[in-house]
Coordinates of C-alpha atoms in Angstrom, one line a residue:
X29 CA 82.6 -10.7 -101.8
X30 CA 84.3 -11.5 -97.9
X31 CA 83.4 -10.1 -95.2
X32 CA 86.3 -11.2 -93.6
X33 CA 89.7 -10.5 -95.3
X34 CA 93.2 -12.2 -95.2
X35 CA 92.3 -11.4 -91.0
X36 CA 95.1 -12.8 -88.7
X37 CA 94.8 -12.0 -85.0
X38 CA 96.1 -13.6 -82.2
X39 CA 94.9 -13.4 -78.5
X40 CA 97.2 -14.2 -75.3
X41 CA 95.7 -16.2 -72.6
X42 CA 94.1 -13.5 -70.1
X43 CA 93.7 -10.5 -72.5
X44 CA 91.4 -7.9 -73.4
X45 CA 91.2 -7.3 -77.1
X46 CA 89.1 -4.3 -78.1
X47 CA 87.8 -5.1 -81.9
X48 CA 86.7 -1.6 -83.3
X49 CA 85.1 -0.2 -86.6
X50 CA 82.2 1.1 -88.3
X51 CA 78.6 -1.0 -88.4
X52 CA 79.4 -3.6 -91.6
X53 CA 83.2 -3.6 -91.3
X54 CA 82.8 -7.4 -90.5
X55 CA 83.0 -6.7 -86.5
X56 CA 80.4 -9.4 -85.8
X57 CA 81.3 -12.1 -88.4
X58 CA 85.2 -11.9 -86.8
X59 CA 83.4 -13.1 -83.9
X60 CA 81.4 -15.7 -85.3
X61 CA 84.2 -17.2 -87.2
X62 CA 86.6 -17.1 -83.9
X63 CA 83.9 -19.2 -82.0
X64 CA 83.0 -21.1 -84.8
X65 CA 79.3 -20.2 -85.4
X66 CA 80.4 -19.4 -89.0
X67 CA 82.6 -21.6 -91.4
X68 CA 85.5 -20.6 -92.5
X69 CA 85.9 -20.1 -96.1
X70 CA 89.7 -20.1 -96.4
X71 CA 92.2 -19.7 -93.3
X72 CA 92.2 -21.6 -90.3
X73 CA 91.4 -21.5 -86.7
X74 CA 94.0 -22.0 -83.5
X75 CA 93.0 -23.0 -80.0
X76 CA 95.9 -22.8 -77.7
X77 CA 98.4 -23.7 -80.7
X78 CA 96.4 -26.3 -81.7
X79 CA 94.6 -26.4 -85.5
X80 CA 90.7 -26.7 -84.6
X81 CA 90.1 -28.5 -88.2
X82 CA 90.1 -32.0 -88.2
X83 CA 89.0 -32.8 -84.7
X84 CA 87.0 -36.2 -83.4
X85 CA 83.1 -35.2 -82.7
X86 CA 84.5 -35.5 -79.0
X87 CA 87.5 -33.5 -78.9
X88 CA 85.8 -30.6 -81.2
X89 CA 82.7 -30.8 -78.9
X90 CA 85.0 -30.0 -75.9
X91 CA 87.2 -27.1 -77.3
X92 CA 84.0 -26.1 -79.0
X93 CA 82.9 -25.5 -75.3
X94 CA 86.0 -23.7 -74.0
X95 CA 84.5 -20.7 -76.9
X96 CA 81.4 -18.5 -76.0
X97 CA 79.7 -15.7 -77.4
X98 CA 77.8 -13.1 -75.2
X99 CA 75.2 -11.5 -78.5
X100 CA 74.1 -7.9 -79.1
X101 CA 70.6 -8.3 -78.5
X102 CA 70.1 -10.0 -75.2
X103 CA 66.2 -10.5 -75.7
X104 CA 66.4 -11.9 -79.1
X105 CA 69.6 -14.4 -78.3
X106 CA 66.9 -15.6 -75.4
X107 CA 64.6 -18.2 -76.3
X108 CA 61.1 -16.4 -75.3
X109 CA 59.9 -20.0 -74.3
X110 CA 62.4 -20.9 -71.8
X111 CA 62.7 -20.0 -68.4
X112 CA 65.7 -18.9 -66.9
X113 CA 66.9 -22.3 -65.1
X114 CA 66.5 -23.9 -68.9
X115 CA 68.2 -21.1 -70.5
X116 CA 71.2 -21.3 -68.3
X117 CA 70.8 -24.6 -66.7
X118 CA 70.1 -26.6 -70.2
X119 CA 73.8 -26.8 -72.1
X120 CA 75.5 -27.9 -68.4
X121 CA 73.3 -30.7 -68.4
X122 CA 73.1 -31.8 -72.2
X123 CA 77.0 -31.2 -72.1
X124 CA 77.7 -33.8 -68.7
X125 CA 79.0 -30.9 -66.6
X126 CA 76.3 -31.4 -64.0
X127 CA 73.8 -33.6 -63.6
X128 CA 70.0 -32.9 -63.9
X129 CA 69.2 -33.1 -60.3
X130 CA 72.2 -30.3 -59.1
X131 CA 70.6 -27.7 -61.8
X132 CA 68.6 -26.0 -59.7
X133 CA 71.7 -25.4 -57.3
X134 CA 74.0 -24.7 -60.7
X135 CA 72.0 -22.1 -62.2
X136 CA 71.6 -20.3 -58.8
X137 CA 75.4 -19.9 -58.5
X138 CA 75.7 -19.2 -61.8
X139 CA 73.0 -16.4 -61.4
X140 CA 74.8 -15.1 -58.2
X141 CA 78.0 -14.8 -60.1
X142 CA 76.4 -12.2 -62.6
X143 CA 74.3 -10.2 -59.2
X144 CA 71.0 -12.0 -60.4
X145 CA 67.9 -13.0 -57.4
X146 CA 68.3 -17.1 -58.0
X147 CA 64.7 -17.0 -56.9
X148 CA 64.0 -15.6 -60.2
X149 CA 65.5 -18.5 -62.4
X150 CA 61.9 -19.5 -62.8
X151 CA 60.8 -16.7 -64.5
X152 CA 61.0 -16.0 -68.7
X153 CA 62.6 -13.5 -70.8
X154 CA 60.0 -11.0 -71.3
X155 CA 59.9 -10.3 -67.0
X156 CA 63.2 -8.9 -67.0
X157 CA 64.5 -5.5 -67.7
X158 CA 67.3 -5.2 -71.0
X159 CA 70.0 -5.1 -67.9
X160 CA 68.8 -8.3 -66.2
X161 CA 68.4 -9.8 -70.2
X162 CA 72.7 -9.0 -70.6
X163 CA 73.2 -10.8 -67.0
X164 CA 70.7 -13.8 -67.8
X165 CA 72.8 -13.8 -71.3
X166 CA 76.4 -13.9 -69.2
X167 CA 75.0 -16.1 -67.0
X168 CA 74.4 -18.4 -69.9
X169 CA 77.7 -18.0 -71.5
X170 CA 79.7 -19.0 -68.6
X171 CA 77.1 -22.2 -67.6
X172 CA 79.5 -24.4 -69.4
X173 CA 82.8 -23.5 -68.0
X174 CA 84.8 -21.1 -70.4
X175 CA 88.4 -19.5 -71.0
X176 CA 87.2 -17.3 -74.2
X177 CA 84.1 -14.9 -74.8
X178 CA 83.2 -13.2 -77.8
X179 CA 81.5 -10.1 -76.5
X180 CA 79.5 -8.8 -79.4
X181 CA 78.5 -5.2 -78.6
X182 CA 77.1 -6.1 -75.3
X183 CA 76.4 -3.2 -73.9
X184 CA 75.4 -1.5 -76.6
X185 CA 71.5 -1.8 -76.1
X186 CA 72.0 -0.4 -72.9
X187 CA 71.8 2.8 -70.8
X188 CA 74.6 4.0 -69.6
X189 CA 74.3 3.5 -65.8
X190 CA 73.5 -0.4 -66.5
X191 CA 76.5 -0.5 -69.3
X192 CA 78.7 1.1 -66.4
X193 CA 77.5 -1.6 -64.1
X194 CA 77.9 -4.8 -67.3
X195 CA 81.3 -3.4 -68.1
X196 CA 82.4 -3.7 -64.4
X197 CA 80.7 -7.5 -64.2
X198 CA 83.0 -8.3 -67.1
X199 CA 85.7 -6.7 -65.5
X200 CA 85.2 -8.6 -62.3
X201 CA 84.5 -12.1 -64.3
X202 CA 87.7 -11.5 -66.1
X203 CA 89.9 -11.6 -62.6
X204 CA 87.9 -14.2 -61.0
X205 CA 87.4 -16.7 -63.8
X206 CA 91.1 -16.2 -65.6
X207 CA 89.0 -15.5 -69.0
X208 CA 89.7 -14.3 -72.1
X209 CA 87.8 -11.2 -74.1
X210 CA 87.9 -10.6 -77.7
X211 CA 85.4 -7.2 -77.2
X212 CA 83.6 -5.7 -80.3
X213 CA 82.3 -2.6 -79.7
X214 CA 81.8 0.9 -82.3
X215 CA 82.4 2.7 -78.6
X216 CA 86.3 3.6 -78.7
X217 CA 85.2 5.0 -74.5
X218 CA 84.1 1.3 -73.4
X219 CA 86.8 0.2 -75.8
X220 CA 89.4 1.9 -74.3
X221 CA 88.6 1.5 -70.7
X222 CA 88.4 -2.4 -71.0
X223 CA 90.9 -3.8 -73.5
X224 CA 94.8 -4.3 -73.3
X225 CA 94.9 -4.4 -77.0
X226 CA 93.0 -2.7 -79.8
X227 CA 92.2 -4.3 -83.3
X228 CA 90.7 -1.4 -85.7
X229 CA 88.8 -3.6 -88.5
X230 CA 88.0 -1.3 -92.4
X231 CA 85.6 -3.3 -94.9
X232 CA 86.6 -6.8 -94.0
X233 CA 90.6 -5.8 -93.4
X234 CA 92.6 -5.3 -90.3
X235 CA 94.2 -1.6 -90.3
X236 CA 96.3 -1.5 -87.7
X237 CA 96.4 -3.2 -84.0
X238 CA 98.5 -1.6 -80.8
X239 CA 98.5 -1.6 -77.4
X240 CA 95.3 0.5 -76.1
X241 CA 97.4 3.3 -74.1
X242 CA 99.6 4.0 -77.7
X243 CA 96.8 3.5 -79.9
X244 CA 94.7 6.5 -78.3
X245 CA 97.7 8.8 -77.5
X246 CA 99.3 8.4 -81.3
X247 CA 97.3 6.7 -83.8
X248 CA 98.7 5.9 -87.2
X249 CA 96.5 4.9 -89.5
X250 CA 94.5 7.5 -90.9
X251 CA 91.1 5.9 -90.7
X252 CA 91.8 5.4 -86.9
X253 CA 93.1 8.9 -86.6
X254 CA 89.8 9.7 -88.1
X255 CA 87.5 7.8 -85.5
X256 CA 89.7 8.8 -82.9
X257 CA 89.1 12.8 -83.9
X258 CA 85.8 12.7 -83.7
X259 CA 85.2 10.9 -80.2
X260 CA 83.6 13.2 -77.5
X261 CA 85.8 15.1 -74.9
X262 CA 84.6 16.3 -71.4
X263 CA 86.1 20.0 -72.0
X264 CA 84.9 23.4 -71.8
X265 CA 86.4 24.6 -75.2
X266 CA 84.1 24.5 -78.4
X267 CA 85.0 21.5 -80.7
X268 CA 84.6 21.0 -84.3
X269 CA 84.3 17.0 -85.5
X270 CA 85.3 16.4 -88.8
X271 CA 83.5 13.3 -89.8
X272 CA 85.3 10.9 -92.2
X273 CA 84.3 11.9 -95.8
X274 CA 81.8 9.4 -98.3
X275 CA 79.9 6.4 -96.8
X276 CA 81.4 2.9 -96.2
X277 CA 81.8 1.0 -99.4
X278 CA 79.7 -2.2 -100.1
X279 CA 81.7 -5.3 -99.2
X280 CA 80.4 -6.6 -102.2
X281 CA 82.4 -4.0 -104.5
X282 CA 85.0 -3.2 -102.2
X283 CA 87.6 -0.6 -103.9
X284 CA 90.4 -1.8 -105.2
X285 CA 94.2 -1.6 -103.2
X286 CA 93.4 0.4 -99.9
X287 CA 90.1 -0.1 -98.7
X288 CA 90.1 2.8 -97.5
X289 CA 91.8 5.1 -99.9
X290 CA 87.9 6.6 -101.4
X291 CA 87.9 8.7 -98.3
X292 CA 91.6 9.0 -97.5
X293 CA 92.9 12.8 -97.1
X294 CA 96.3 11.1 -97.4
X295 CA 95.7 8.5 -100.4
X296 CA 98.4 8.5 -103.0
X297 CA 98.3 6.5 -106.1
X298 CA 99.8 3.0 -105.2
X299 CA 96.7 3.5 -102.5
X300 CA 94.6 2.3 -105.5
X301 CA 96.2 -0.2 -106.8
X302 CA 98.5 -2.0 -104.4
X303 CA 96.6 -3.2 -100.7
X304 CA 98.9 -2.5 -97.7
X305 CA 100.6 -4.9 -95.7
X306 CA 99.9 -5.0 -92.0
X307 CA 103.2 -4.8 -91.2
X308 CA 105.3 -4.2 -87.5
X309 CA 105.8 -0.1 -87.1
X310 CA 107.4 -1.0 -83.8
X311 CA 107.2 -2.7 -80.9
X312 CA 103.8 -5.2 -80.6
X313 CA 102.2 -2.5 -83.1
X314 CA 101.2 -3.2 -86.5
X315 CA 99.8 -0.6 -89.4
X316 CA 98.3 -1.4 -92.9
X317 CA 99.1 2.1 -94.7
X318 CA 101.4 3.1 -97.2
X319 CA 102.5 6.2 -95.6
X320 CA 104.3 3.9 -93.1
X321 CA 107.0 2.7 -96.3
X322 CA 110.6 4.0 -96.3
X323 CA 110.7 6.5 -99.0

């Protein structure tokens, strides 16, 4: 059983990857692995070029910080017993970034920066709207200064009028703060409006990764042809949506060869036997499918 599988993704400094895929394609334990809130079973991780295995407590304490995850759920990532100038104000203090007696005048910036009342830091979880819960949560994240979020379907609790206004925060945090996104998100519309790149993730396996602009005007692999055909358009014309045949296998008995070849209108034998290669189809685009082989 992996969750996880033979996965190898690299993100530039500054960039917007959009991670995309159905609920239990291994979205959310990418994420966890890439800051480090899982172990890795096999595989290793980079920061900047440099292995993260076999740090001193010191040194892997400060990368560790430079790597920051913003959660789904922004009431149940919130400890219930602390108030808002612990929740934020707590790591830059245990961590030496500030000292105890500037917190106070920390967490107030910090709660400026994501268009949070500081006058409120004194106040717990459960007196805030689900909107003012994702702030308080990006508030937290950046505390401790840094370069790479993990943003694990952030919005998705959300209406959309206050994911309108968390998307544009990110946005504006992005340009400010020089930082770095690795997105995941089932919502190809937030997907596409925020990232540079797109990663489409099937049971465990990376299918195929492009540039967002080519990705959504000629997808190749037919599972992301599939999600892509079945995303709502703002036209008058009826539309039909074809939804991708069978249910998700269980990672625990994935199919053999292709993942994805059970629901496949395109699978051919060697789909069952023989997994793709994520292999170059042109320029800074990659594809797992067969269909891609010189006949």
């Amino acid at each position: 059983m992996q969750a996880v599988d033979r996965v190898d993704l690299v993100i530039g400094e500054g960039e917007v990857v959009g991670l995309v895929g159905e609920s239990g394609c291994g979205k959310s334990t990418l994420g966890r692995l890439a800051v480090g809130l899982l172990p890795l079973s096999a595989g290793e991780r980079f920061w900047r070029g440099q292995p993260l295995a076999g740090l001193t407590a010191a040194a892997a304490r400060e990368r560790q910080l430079k790597l920051q995850m913003i959660f789904q759920d922004p009431y149940a990532a919130l400890n219930p017993r602390l108030s808002v100038i612990d929740l934020v104000g707590e790591a830059p203090v245990v961590h030496r970034l500030i000292g105890q007696r500037q917190q106070v005048e920390y967490v107030g910036l910090q709660l400026n920066r994501v268009g949070l009342d500081p006058t409120l830091m004194r106040r717990f979880p459960h007196q805030f709207s689900g909107g003012q819960r994702a702030r308080i949560g990006i508030a937290r994240a950046l505390a401790v200064k840094p370069d790479f979020l993990v943003c694990d379907e952030s919005v998705a609790a959300l209406d959309v009028s206050i994911q309108a206004q968390i998307l544009n925060l990110f946005m504006a945090l992005r340009q400010d703060l020089k930082l770095t996104y690795l997105f995941i998100s089932h919502d190809l519309g937030v997907v596409e409006h925020l990232s540079d790149r797109v990663v489409i993730m099937y049971l465990g396996r990376v299918v195929e990764i492009a540039p967002t602009e080519a990705l959504f005007d000629a997808p190749n692999h037919p599972y992301t042809q599939a999600l892509l055909a079945n995303v709502p358009q703002l036209e008058a014309k009826k539309q039909r949506f074809t939804p991708i045949i069978g249910e998700i296998p269980s990672p625990i008995d994935p199919p053999t060869g292709c993942h994805f070849h059970p629901r496949c209108p395109f699978a051919m034998p060697r789909c069952k036997v023989e997994a793709p290669i994520l292999n170059e189809i042109a320029p800074d685009r990659r594809s797992a499918c067969h269909l891609n082989d010189a006949t």
